GROMACS .gro file of C-alpha atoms in nm:
model
  504
    1MET     CA    1   2.162   1.266   1.386
    2ARG     CA    2   2.523   1.296   1.382
    3SER     CA    3   2.670   1.579   1.574
    4SER     CA    4   2.858   1.658   1.236
    5THR     CA    5   2.595   1.711   1.060
    6ALA     CA    6   2.411   1.815   1.301
    7SER     CA    7   2.619   2.094   1.264
    8ARG     CA    8   2.653   2.141   0.846
    9LEU     CA    9   2.244   2.227   0.923
   10ALA     CA   10   2.409   2.606   1.045
   11PHE     CA   11   2.465   2.633   0.680
   12LEU     CA   12   2.279   2.362   0.450
   13VAL     CA   13   2.030   2.620   0.224
   14LEU     CA   14   1.760   2.449   0.001
   15ALA     CA   15   1.819   2.638  -0.316
   16ARG     CA   16   1.612   2.619  -0.566
   17SER     CA   17   1.377   2.876  -0.590
   18SER     CA   18   1.127   2.665  -0.885
   19LEU     CA   19   1.015   2.395  -0.555
   20GLY     CA   20   0.694   2.539  -0.609
   21ARG     CA   21   0.450   2.471  -0.324
   22HIS     CA   22   0.695   2.276  -0.149
   23SER     CA   23   0.938   2.492  -0.129
   24SER     CA   24   0.819   2.735   0.142
   25SER     CA   25   0.749   2.374   0.397
   26ALA     CA   26   1.129   2.335   0.313
   27ALA     CA   27   1.259   2.668   0.335
   28ALA     CA   28   1.013   2.663   0.702
   29ALA     CA   29   1.184   2.347   0.786
   30PHE     CA   30   1.511   2.482   0.769
   31SER     CA   31   1.418   2.758   0.933
   32THR     CA   32   1.290   2.597   1.169
   33SER     CA   33   1.628   2.334   1.186
   34MET     CA   34   1.843   2.667   1.247
   35SER     CA   35   1.685   2.874   1.482
   36SER     CA   36   1.978   2.792   1.709
   37ARG     CA   37   2.245   2.753   1.519
   38VAL     CA   38   2.199   3.103   1.307
   39THR     CA   39   2.301   3.400   1.604
   40THR     CA   40   2.358   3.683   1.386
   41ARG     CA   41   2.188   3.916   1.123
   42SER     CA   42   2.477   3.912   0.917
   43THR     CA   43   2.515   3.516   0.906
   44ALA     CA   44   2.158   3.550   0.800
   45ARG     CA   45   2.126   3.772   0.517
   46ARG     CA   46   2.494   3.577   0.371
   47MET     CA   47   2.238   3.243   0.435
   48LEU     CA   48   1.994   3.414   0.221
   49SER     CA   49   2.196   3.610  -0.035
   50ASN     CA   50   2.407   3.212  -0.093
   51SER     CA   51   2.010   3.046  -0.147
   52LYS     CA   52   1.906   3.320  -0.491
   53SER     CA   53   2.246   3.249  -0.603
   54ILE     CA   54   2.242   2.835  -0.637
   55ASP     CA   55   1.980   2.877  -0.924
   56ALA     CA   56   2.286   3.099  -1.135
   57GLU     CA   57   2.483   2.939  -1.106
   58ALA     CA   58   2.349   2.584  -1.180
   59GLY     CA   59   2.224   2.809  -1.526
   60SER     CA   60   2.547   2.801  -1.571
   61ALA     CA   61   2.675   2.463  -1.509
   62ARG     CA   62   2.416   2.410  -1.792
   63SER     CA   63   2.559   2.663  -1.981
   64SER     CA   64   2.964   2.526  -1.938
   65ARG     CA   65   2.838   2.168  -2.060
   66LYS     CA   66   2.670   2.312  -2.406
   67ALA     CA   67   3.005   2.463  -2.461
   68ALA     CA   68   3.204   2.183  -2.376
   69ALA     CA   69   3.013   2.048  -2.660
   70VAL     CA   70   3.370   2.173  -2.879
   71THR     CA   71   3.605   1.963  -2.848
   72PRO     CA   72   3.903   2.015  -2.699
   73SER     CA   73   4.230   1.968  -2.709
   74PRO     CA   74   4.408   1.629  -2.638
   75LYS     CA   75   4.625   1.810  -2.332
   76LYS     CA   76   4.263   1.929  -2.287
   77ARG     CA   77   4.095   1.644  -2.317
   78LYS     CA   78   4.364   1.472  -2.029
   79ARG     CA   79   4.334   1.770  -1.762
   80ALA     CA   80   3.951   1.743  -1.806
   81ALA     CA   81   3.918   1.307  -1.790
   82LYS     CA   82   4.135   1.386  -1.515
   83SER     CA   83   3.895   1.701  -1.361
   84PRO     CA   84   3.496   1.561  -1.488
   85THR     CA   85   3.337   1.743  -1.259
   86PRO     CA   86   3.366   2.190  -1.177
   87ALA     CA   87   3.592   2.244  -0.861
   88SER     CA   88   3.244   2.453  -0.725
   89GLU     CA   89   3.048   2.067  -0.751
   90SER     CA   90   3.078   1.815  -0.513
   91THR     CA   91   3.077   1.500  -0.647
   92GLU     CA   92   2.788   1.253  -0.538
   93HIS     CA   93   3.022   1.004  -0.406
   94SER     CA   94   3.247   1.306  -0.162
   95ASP     CA   95   3.191   1.283   0.190
   96GLU     CA   96   3.094   1.671   0.183
   97PHE     CA   97   2.824   1.568  -0.119
   98GLN     CA   98   2.690   1.276   0.107
   99SER     CA   99   2.617   1.530   0.413
  100ALA     CA  100   2.564   1.845   0.201
  101ILE     CA  101   2.275   1.652   0.039
  102GLU     CA  102   2.157   1.387   0.448
  103ALA     CA  103   2.143   1.723   0.644
  104ALA     CA  104   1.959   1.898   0.425
  105ALA     CA  105   1.713   1.665   0.295
  106THR     CA  106   1.707   1.571   0.692
  107ALA     CA  107   1.590   1.937   0.758
  108ALA     CA  108   1.348   1.973   0.500
  109ALA     CA  109   1.159   1.578   0.561
  110SER     CA  110   1.155   1.700   0.965
  111ASN     CA  111   0.915   1.956   0.897
  112GLY     CA  112   0.762   1.838   0.630
  113GLU     CA  113   0.401   1.636   0.570
  114PHE     CA  114   0.502   1.271   0.450
  115ILE     CA  115   0.231   1.086   0.305
  116ASP     CA  116   0.145   0.760   0.344
  117LEU     CA  117   0.135   0.457   0.176
  118ARG     CA  118  -0.056   0.247   0.335
  119ILE     CA  119   0.104  -0.083   0.278
  120PRO     CA  120   0.280  -0.311   0.602
  121PRO     CA  121   0.540  -0.412   0.570
  122GLN     CA  122   0.495  -0.802   0.466
  123GLU     CA  123   0.427  -0.629   0.129
  124LEU     CA  124   0.706  -0.347   0.120
  125ARG     CA  125   1.029  -0.211   0.296
  126PRO     CA  126   1.222  -0.044   0.054
  127SER     CA  127   1.567  -0.177   0.270
  128ALA     CA  128   1.545  -0.480   0.124
  129THR     CA  129   1.381  -0.323  -0.210
  130LEU     CA  130   1.601  -0.108  -0.290
  131THR     CA  131   1.926  -0.116  -0.268
  132THR     CA  132   1.956  -0.436  -0.378
  133GLY     CA  133   2.075  -0.383  -0.718
  134GLN     CA  134   1.761  -0.355  -0.960
  135CYS     CA  135   1.806   0.038  -0.999
  136PHE     CA  136   2.052   0.243  -0.915
  137HIS     CA  137   1.904   0.599  -0.801
  138TRP     CA  138   1.813   0.584  -0.453
  139LYS     CA  139   2.082   0.717  -0.199
  140ALA     CA  140   2.052   0.606   0.185
  141LEU     CA  141   2.048   0.849   0.435
  142GLU     CA  142   2.259   0.777   0.728
  143LYS     CA  143   2.073   0.819   1.097
  144SER     CA  144   2.158   0.764   1.477
  145ALA     CA  145   2.108   0.493   1.619
  146GLU     CA  146   1.840   0.713   1.837
  147SER     CA  147   1.690   0.849   1.544
  148LYS     CA  148   1.672   0.515   1.385
  149SER     CA  149   1.492   0.360   1.642
  150GLU     CA  150   1.230   0.595   1.648
  151SER     CA  151   1.183   0.495   1.321
  152SER     CA  152   1.229   0.163   1.216
  153PRO     CA  153   1.432  -0.065   1.449
  154THR     CA  154   1.390  -0.340   1.317
  155ALA     CA  155   1.452  -0.263   0.935
  156VAL     CA  156   1.404  -0.641   0.756
  157GLY     CA  157   1.302  -0.886   1.036
  158SER     CA  158   1.418  -0.879   1.354
  159LEU     CA  159   1.752  -0.722   1.378
  160SER     CA  160   1.925  -0.605   1.668
  161SER     CA  161   2.300  -0.684   1.538
  162PRO     CA  162   2.418  -0.296   1.472
  163PRO     CA  163   2.482  -0.148   1.083
  164SER     CA  164   2.520  -0.357   0.835
  165THR     CA  165   2.656  -0.224   0.516
  166SER     CA  166   2.773  -0.252   0.162
  167ALA     CA  167   2.810  -0.143  -0.163
  168TRP     CA  168   2.386  -0.321  -0.235
  169GLY     CA  169   2.234  -0.094   0.096
  170THR     CA  170   2.214  -0.214   0.382
  171HIS     CA  171   1.952  -0.354   0.568
  172ASP     CA  172   1.899  -0.084   0.816
  173ALA     CA  173   1.873   0.185   0.651
  174THR     CA  174   1.523   0.391   0.671
  175GLU     CA  175   1.509   0.713   0.473
  176TRP     CA  176   1.649   0.745   0.179
  177ILE     CA  177   1.685   1.023  -0.140
  178GLY     CA  178   1.601   0.991  -0.492
  179THR     CA  179   1.507   1.132  -0.814
  180VAL     CA  180   1.210   0.907  -1.027
  181ARG     CA  181   1.135   1.024  -1.382
  182VAL     CA  182   0.789   1.056  -1.370
  183ASP     CA  183   0.789   1.047  -1.726
  184GLU     CA  184   0.983   1.127  -2.055
  185GLU     CA  185   0.943   1.480  -1.953
  186ASN     CA  186   0.983   1.518  -1.588
  187SER     CA  187   1.152   1.371  -1.276
  188VAL     CA  188   1.083   1.426  -0.897
  189VAL     CA  189   1.297   1.419  -0.592
  190VAL     CA  190   1.181   1.235  -0.321
  191ILE     CA  191   1.216   1.136   0.021
  192ILE     CA  192   1.124   0.721   0.067
  193LYS     CA  193   1.068   0.628   0.464
  194GLU     CA  194   1.053   0.318   0.651
  195THR     CA  195   0.847   0.333   0.953
  196LYS     CA  196   0.769   0.009   1.156
  197THR     CA  197   0.469  -0.067   1.019
  198SER     CA  198   0.445   0.196   0.609
  199THR     CA  199   0.659   0.330   0.379
  200LEU     CA  200   0.580   0.674   0.376
  201TYR     CA  201   0.713   0.914   0.099
  202ARG     CA  202   0.773   1.310   0.079
  203ALA     CA  203   0.814   1.499  -0.326
  204LEU     CA  204   1.124   1.798  -0.238
  205THR     CA  205   1.073   1.901  -0.548
  206PRO     CA  206   0.750   2.057  -0.748
  207ILE     CA  207   0.517   1.708  -0.895
  208PRO     CA  208   0.359   1.832  -1.245
  209SER     CA  209  -0.021   1.855  -1.248
  210HIS     CA  210  -0.097   1.563  -1.475
  211ILE     CA  211   0.129   1.303  -1.178
  212ASP     CA  212  -0.086   1.146  -0.921
  213MET     CA  213   0.234   1.050  -0.657
  214ASP     CA  214   0.036   0.864  -0.469
  215ASP     CA  215  -0.054   0.622  -0.824
  216PHE     CA  216   0.256   0.665  -0.938
  217PHE     CA  217   0.517   0.454  -0.619
  218ARG     CA  218   0.232   0.220  -0.673
  219SER     CA  219   0.293   0.130  -1.026
  220TYR     CA  220   0.626   0.197  -0.961
  221PHE     CA  221   0.589  -0.043  -0.665
  222GLN     CA  222   0.353  -0.259  -0.777
  223LEU     CA  223   0.160  -0.265  -0.490
  224ASP     CA  224  -0.115  -0.444  -0.694
  225VAL     CA  225   0.041  -0.775  -0.630
  226SER     CA  226   0.002  -0.944  -0.310
  227LEU     CA  227   0.311  -1.032  -0.229
  228ALA     CA  228   0.211  -1.165   0.139
  229GLU     CA  229   0.047  -1.417  -0.086
  230LEU     CA  230   0.320  -1.492  -0.383
  231TYR     CA  231   0.567  -1.573   0.008
  232ASP     CA  232   0.298  -1.812   0.123
  233GLU     CA  233   0.290  -1.980  -0.229
  234TRP     CA  234   0.732  -2.040  -0.305
  235SER     CA  235   0.699  -2.105   0.075
  236GLN     CA  236   0.438  -2.404  -0.014
  237ALA     CA  237   0.687  -2.536  -0.271
  238ASP     CA  238   1.053  -2.493  -0.067
  239GLU     CA  239   1.211  -2.463   0.272
  240ARG     CA  240   1.473  -2.326   0.240
  241LEU     CA  241   1.331  -2.067   0.082
  242ARG     CA  242   1.041  -2.041   0.316
  243ARG     CA  243   1.232  -1.973   0.638
  244ILE     CA  244   1.415  -1.709   0.372
  245ALA     CA  245   1.093  -1.504   0.394
  246GLN     CA  246   1.072  -1.582   0.747
  247CYS     CA  247   1.313  -1.343   0.832
  248ILE     CA  248   1.315  -1.074   0.512
  249PRO     CA  249   0.994  -0.943   0.389
  250GLY     CA  250   0.915  -0.745   0.172
  251VAL     CA  251   1.136  -0.802  -0.100
  252ARG     CA  252   0.932  -0.639  -0.458
  253ILE     CA  253   1.035  -0.634  -0.788
  254ILE     CA  254   1.059  -0.240  -0.848
  255ASN     CA  255   0.840  -0.114  -1.129
  256GLN     CA  256   1.132   0.144  -1.330
  257ASP     CA  257   1.232   0.411  -1.589
  258PRO     CA  258   1.287   0.133  -1.924
  259TRP     CA  259   1.545   0.409  -2.054
  260GLU     CA  260   1.690   0.498  -1.731
  261CYS     CA  261   1.687   0.092  -1.692
  262LEU     CA  262   1.828   0.026  -1.971
  263VAL     CA  263   2.083   0.199  -1.941
  264SER     CA  264   2.197   0.139  -1.596
  265PHE     CA  265   2.252  -0.204  -1.740
  266ILE     CA  266   2.423  -0.159  -2.071
  267CYS     CA  267   2.681   0.030  -1.778
  268SER     CA  268   2.690  -0.216  -1.515
  269SER     CA  269   2.904  -0.486  -1.836
  270ASN     CA  270   3.147  -0.596  -1.667
  271ASN     CA  271   3.139  -0.331  -1.284
  272ASN     CA  272   3.031  -0.319  -0.973
  273ILE     CA  273   2.765  -0.184  -0.768
  274PRO     CA  274   2.975   0.159  -0.724
  275ARG     CA  275   3.120   0.202  -1.027
  276ILE     CA  276   2.789   0.137  -1.242
  277THR     CA  277   2.671   0.445  -0.909
  278LYS     CA  278   2.929   0.698  -0.991
  279MET     CA  279   2.885   0.604  -1.406
  280LEU     CA  280   2.561   0.698  -1.344
  281ALA     CA  281   2.543   0.995  -1.129
  282ALA     CA  282   2.789   1.141  -1.398
  283ILE     CA  283   2.513   1.033  -1.708
  284ARG     CA  284   2.220   1.245  -1.453
  285ARG     CA  285   2.524   1.547  -1.463
  286GLU     CA  286   2.645   1.615  -1.808
  287PHE     CA  287   2.269   1.574  -1.919
  288GLY     CA  288   1.990   1.599  -1.690
  289LYS     CA  289   1.816   1.871  -1.555
  290PRO     CA  290   1.919   2.041  -1.204
  291LEU     CA  291   1.639   1.963  -0.929
  292TRP     CA  292   1.811   2.020  -0.634
  293SER     CA  293   2.019   2.176  -0.453
  294VAL     CA  294   2.187   2.220  -0.136
  295ARG     CA  295   2.546   2.469  -0.009
  296GLY     CA  296   2.775   2.257   0.172
  297GLY     CA  297   2.964   2.464   0.431
  298ASN     CA  298   3.403   2.391   0.555
  299ASP     CA  299   3.384   2.265   0.850
  300ASP     CA  300   3.651   2.093   1.014
  301GLU     CA  301   3.616   1.700   1.071
  302ASN     CA  302   3.388   1.808   1.454
  303GLY     CA  303   3.201   1.977   1.272
  304ASN     CA  304   3.360   2.317   1.488
  305GLY     CA  305   3.376   2.630   1.238
  306GLY     CA  306   3.381   2.767   0.896
  307GLY     CA  307   3.019   2.796   0.795
  308ASP     CA  308   2.927   3.058   0.547
  309SER     CA  309   3.152   3.368   0.654
  310SER     CA  310   3.308   3.527   0.376
  311SER     CA  311   3.673   3.444   0.402
  312ASN     CA  312   3.481   3.076   0.256
  313ALA     CA  313   3.219   3.152   0.081
  314THR     CA  314   3.314   3.146  -0.237
  315THR     CA  315   3.460   2.819  -0.139
  316ALA     CA  316   3.167   2.627  -0.019
  317ALA     CA  317   3.052   2.315  -0.261
  318THR     CA  318   2.715   2.294  -0.393
  319ALA     CA  319   2.576   1.987  -0.436
  320THR     CA  320   2.314   1.863  -0.676
  321LEU     CA  321   2.060   1.623  -0.809
  322TYR     CA  322   1.989   1.603  -1.151
  323ALA     CA  323   1.733   1.477  -1.305
  324PHE     CA  324   1.767   1.122  -1.555
  325PRO     CA  325   1.838   1.273  -1.915
  326SER     CA  326   1.571   1.112  -2.222
  327LEU     CA  327   1.674   0.968  -2.503
  328GLN     CA  328   1.657   1.318  -2.642
  329ASP     CA  329   1.804   1.490  -2.432
  330MET     CA  330   2.150   1.251  -2.497
  331LEU     CA  331   2.061   1.228  -2.838
  332HIS     CA  332   2.153   1.569  -2.899
  333HIS     CA  333   2.385   1.592  -2.664
  334ALA     CA  334   2.593   1.362  -2.580
  335THR     CA  335   2.896   1.142  -2.773
  336ASP     CA  336   3.100   0.913  -2.707
  337GLU     CA  337   3.387   1.158  -2.626
  338LYS     CA  338   3.172   1.315  -2.310
  339LEU     CA  339   3.006   0.970  -2.181
  340ARG     CA  340   3.475   0.834  -2.119
  341SER     CA  341   3.569   1.212  -2.028
  342LEU     CA  342   3.335   1.284  -1.850
  343CYS     CA  343   3.135   1.050  -1.708
  344GLY     CA  344   3.451   0.780  -1.702
  345LEU     CA  345   3.244   0.501  -1.937
  346GLY     CA  346   3.534   0.365  -2.137
  347TYR     CA  347   3.441   0.075  -2.366
  348ARG     CA  348   3.072   0.075  -2.278
  349SER     CA  349   2.993   0.438  -2.399
  350LYS     CA  350   3.005   0.326  -2.756
  351TYR     CA  351   2.746   0.057  -2.635
  352ILE     CA  352   2.562   0.367  -2.534
  353MET     CA  353   2.560   0.589  -2.811
  354GLU     CA  354   2.471   0.325  -3.103
  355THR     CA  355   2.195   0.277  -2.867
  356ILE     CA  356   2.088   0.575  -2.867
  357ARG     CA  357   2.044   0.587  -3.222
  358ILE     CA  358   1.842   0.213  -3.208
  359LEU     CA  359   1.617   0.316  -2.995
  360ASP     CA  360   1.559   0.674  -3.182
  361GLU     CA  361   1.500   0.462  -3.462
  362LEU     CA  362   1.263   0.279  -3.324
  363GLY     CA  363   1.018   0.462  -3.242
  364GLY     CA  364   1.206   0.653  -2.902
  365GLU     CA  365   1.155   0.537  -2.567
  366GLU     CA  366   0.781   0.400  -2.653
  367TYR     CA  367   0.907   0.136  -2.826
  368LEU     CA  368   1.102   0.002  -2.457
  369HIS     CA  369   0.724   0.131  -2.254
  370GLU     CA  370   0.497  -0.134  -2.597
  371LEU     CA  371   0.799  -0.392  -2.425
  372ARG     CA  372   0.545  -0.457  -2.141
  373LYS     CA  373   0.258  -0.575  -2.400
  374ILE     CA  374   0.417  -0.902  -2.460
  375GLN     CA  375   0.336  -1.196  -2.258
  376ASP     CA  376   0.683  -1.407  -2.383
  377PRO     CA  377   0.958  -1.322  -2.212
  378VAL     CA  378   1.194  -1.527  -2.438
  379VAL     CA  379   1.053  -1.268  -2.691
  380VAL     CA  380   1.113  -0.948  -2.506
  381GLN     CA  381   1.496  -1.127  -2.421
  382GLU     CA  382   1.509  -1.105  -2.824
  383LYS     CA  383   1.416  -0.745  -2.837
  384LEU     CA  384   1.660  -0.675  -2.608
  385CYS     CA  385   1.953  -0.774  -2.745
  386GLN     CA  386   1.961  -0.597  -3.028
  387PHE     CA  387   2.041  -0.279  -2.860
  388CYS     CA  388   2.433  -0.279  -2.817
  389GLY     CA  389   2.560  -0.405  -2.537
  390VAL     CA  390   2.293  -0.608  -2.395
  391GLY     CA  391   2.342  -0.989  -2.332
  392ARG     CA  392   2.096  -1.205  -2.208
  393LYS     CA  393   2.174  -1.118  -1.869
  394VAL     CA  394   2.122  -0.744  -1.946
  395ALA     CA  395   1.819  -0.823  -2.128
  396ASP     CA  396   1.573  -0.977  -1.838
  397CYS     CA  397   1.755  -0.734  -1.527
  398VAL     CA  398   1.618  -0.504  -1.800
  399ALA     CA  399   1.273  -0.715  -1.828
  400LEU     CA  400   1.242  -0.800  -1.488
  401PHE     CA  401   1.323  -0.490  -1.364
  402SER     CA  402   1.101  -0.273  -1.549
  403LEU     CA  403   0.922  -0.409  -1.815
  404GLN     CA  404   0.651  -0.647  -1.558
  405GLN     CA  405   0.814  -0.921  -1.694
  406ASP     CA  406   0.805  -1.128  -1.438
  407ALA     CA  407   0.915  -1.504  -1.549
  408ALA     CA  408   1.274  -1.344  -1.680
  409ILE     CA  409   1.574  -1.442  -1.458
  410PRO     CA  410   1.876  -1.258  -1.506
  411VAL     CA  411   2.173  -1.513  -1.525
  412ASP     CA  412   2.517  -1.497  -1.406
  413VAL     CA  413   2.734  -1.680  -1.217
  414HIS     CA  414   2.599  -1.652  -0.865
  415VAL     CA  415   2.238  -1.705  -0.948
  416TRP     CA  416   2.437  -2.002  -1.183
  417ASN     CA  417   2.544  -2.098  -0.772
  418ILE     CA  418   2.226  -2.055  -0.647
  419ALA     CA  419   2.084  -2.281  -0.905
  420ARG     CA  420   2.292  -2.574  -0.823
  421ARG     CA  421   2.298  -2.522  -0.462
  422ASP     CA  422   1.983  -2.559  -0.399
  423TYR     CA  423   1.752  -2.720  -0.768
  424ASP     CA  424   2.019  -2.915  -0.895
  425PRO     CA  425   2.083  -3.175  -0.665
  426ASP     CA  426   2.235  -3.421  -0.974
  427ASP     CA  427   2.508  -3.116  -1.021
  428GLU     CA  428   2.425  -3.111  -1.385
  429LEU     CA  429   2.510  -2.756  -1.408
  430GLY     CA  430   2.834  -2.824  -1.187
  431ASP     CA  431   3.110  -2.976  -1.490
  432ILE     CA  432   2.982  -2.679  -1.681
  433LYS     CA  433   3.294  -2.420  -1.776
  434SER     CA  434   3.061  -2.120  -1.864
  435ILE     CA  435   2.670  -2.055  -1.854
  436THR     CA  436   2.638  -2.079  -2.238
  437PRO     CA  437   2.329  -1.965  -2.426
  438LYS     CA  438   2.208  -2.356  -2.329
  439VAL     CA  439   2.327  -2.325  -1.967
  440TYR     CA  440   2.148  -1.979  -1.929
  441LYS     CA  441   1.821  -2.087  -2.022
  442GLN     CA  442   1.845  -2.432  -1.779
  443VAL     CA  443   1.962  -2.214  -1.574
  444GLY     CA  444   1.640  -2.050  -1.521
  445ASP     CA  445   1.459  -2.334  -1.583
  446LEU     CA  446   1.485  -2.396  -1.291
  447PHE     CA  447   1.349  -2.140  -1.105
  448ARG     CA  448   1.048  -2.107  -1.298
  449SER     CA  449   1.016  -2.484  -1.225
  450GLN     CA  450   1.002  -2.446  -0.898
  451PHE     CA  451   0.782  -2.106  -0.879
  452PRO     CA  452   0.542  -2.107  -1.138
  453THR     CA  453   0.423  -1.756  -1.046
  454LYS     CA  454   0.640  -1.478  -1.028
  455ALA     CA  455   0.979  -1.642  -1.122
  456GLY     CA  456   1.103  -1.314  -1.156
  457TRP     CA  457   1.017  -1.244  -0.749
  458ALA     CA  458   1.131  -1.526  -0.611
  459HIS     CA  459   1.471  -1.515  -0.721
  460SER     CA  460   1.518  -1.156  -0.610
  461LEU     CA  461   1.467  -1.237  -0.290
  462LEU     CA  462   1.691  -1.538  -0.272
  463PHE     CA  463   1.927  -1.317  -0.441
  464VAL     CA  464   1.904  -1.019  -0.189
  465ALA     CA  465   1.936  -1.319   0.145
  466GLU     CA  466   2.273  -1.397  -0.060
  467LEU     CA  467   2.378  -1.048   0.006
  468PRO     CA  468   2.625  -0.964   0.268
  469SER     CA  469   2.451  -0.652   0.479
  470PHE     CA  470   2.140  -0.899   0.457
  471ARG     CA  471   2.304  -1.251   0.653
  472PRO     CA  472   2.270  -1.037   1.015
  473ALA     CA  473   1.934  -1.111   0.903
  474LEU     CA  474   1.895  -1.500   0.867
  475PRO     CA  475   1.937  -1.766   1.055
  476ALA     CA  476   2.362  -1.896   1.118
  477ASP     CA  477   2.318  -2.303   0.933
  478ILE     CA  478   2.168  -2.072   0.575
  479VAL     CA  479   2.466  -1.824   0.636
  480ASN     CA  480   2.706  -2.146   0.769
  481GLU     CA  481   2.495  -2.342   0.452
  482MET     CA  482   2.629  -2.049   0.197
  483ASP     CA  483   3.000  -2.018   0.347
  484GLN     CA  484   3.053  -2.375   0.310
  485PHE     CA  485   2.960  -2.417  -0.041
  486ARG     CA  486   3.174  -2.071  -0.123
  487GLN     CA  487   3.435  -2.320   0.050
  488GLU     CA  488   3.358  -2.609  -0.221
  489GLU     CA  489   3.360  -2.406  -0.504
  490GLN     CA  490   3.735  -2.272  -0.407
  491GLU     CA  491   3.829  -2.589  -0.377
  492ARG     CA  492   3.634  -2.734  -0.678
  493LYS     CA  493   3.866  -2.425  -0.862
  494LYS     CA  494   4.142  -2.481  -0.806
  495VAL     CA  495   4.139  -2.817  -0.788
  496ALA     CA  496   3.999  -2.709  -1.215
  497ALA     CA  497   4.351  -2.502  -1.285
  498ALA     CA  498   4.580  -2.750  -1.132
  499ALA     CA  499   4.427  -3.035  -1.373
  500LYS     CA  500   4.442  -2.744  -1.629
  501THR     CA  501   4.807  -2.650  -1.589
  502LYS     CA  502   4.890  -3.040  -1.520
  503LYS     CA  503   4.787  -3.104  -1.878
  504LYS     CA  504   4.999  -2.788  -1.999
   0.00000   0.00000   0.00000
């Protein structure tokens, strides 16, 4: 861990008293990690006082959100839009939040027991699965180069390059923290850890008595599907994919909660990864239940001073992870105004509100779960398109990433270009100006024809290979081919634009 991050361990406190059987081990880990830094009894007493105050603050924040249901005046609405987060709480994208969560999670995990899913790297690599656009509830925990070398120096393939990160994640992260919905009413904060030989997890908050987390993650990662067999089958059909598969093992399709997935991809419309993640974090903060909190201090950029002394204890920030709200939570507490001003959804807020109404009339979240029983992806796509803000692509994302519709192919301009470059030798798709329903189906059919078994999974492997953070893992000639095609596309667009201008 970086020295600046390590120093923060001296003033971070795991403070959810409801951690149940996990709280004692987390507190022990925290105490051990800080014994060398907390040297005075007065400091220790202040830290204990802070830890007891977090639950009260979380309850106060919940009360404040309920009070916000009263329609504010125009001036107050304007101020709320500018400052949606209480001053005492770090946003999920601030440096303070990242440092606090990272340090506390590392402290909790360092002395806690991880549970091994006993799944080899050929079958699952979280580094190529969790932050590549399927879901938005995982956050990579940064680690020092030394600690990375101890756990998984080659997260993807046989890399020896320096860390490469992007909005889509990083190919060499080894630990992630996130909240997972285990049913409609319960969520758990979990750390996922990737090692050289397997994938492990550890829950940081209580697990409901009726939930077996091993079974949950076997379903979440769909571990009953043999990825090695799929890679072998696809590789026989496509030499290019074979070479990519050798470099990027373990790309799985997750089976996430469909309600959270539906909201996530409605938010993805005309959007980018950082903004989508920020919107969803705001939705969790405003309407979800607080699960796990830590207190941050006031160190300078070199990690000096501050701590939690009496002079600055009142200004220390609280970083909290929240559960994703259920449909009923949203139905009773969300409004168009709140989604716009507090969550930053803009025009998408009306889509979410209308989708909430439609889904409630259809029977609630159970309606989405029932779609898993339908074998025809076209039928599932049609049923999902009845929700406001859901077109073909969003529907297929929800179908593939949460409804086990393995033949669904979400088609956007990037997937269209992959199809043109690799599976359309006659360039029948080259002169198309927009992705019409006919073109959408044509692109999907190209993938389904090339990969008859779980075409959506094969499509996702090829999509991951196109992401900037995974380029170092690929053979040079494949990277050059990608770059050349991109340049040709830019030239083609320039020529088309010039021809259009000339006609005018």
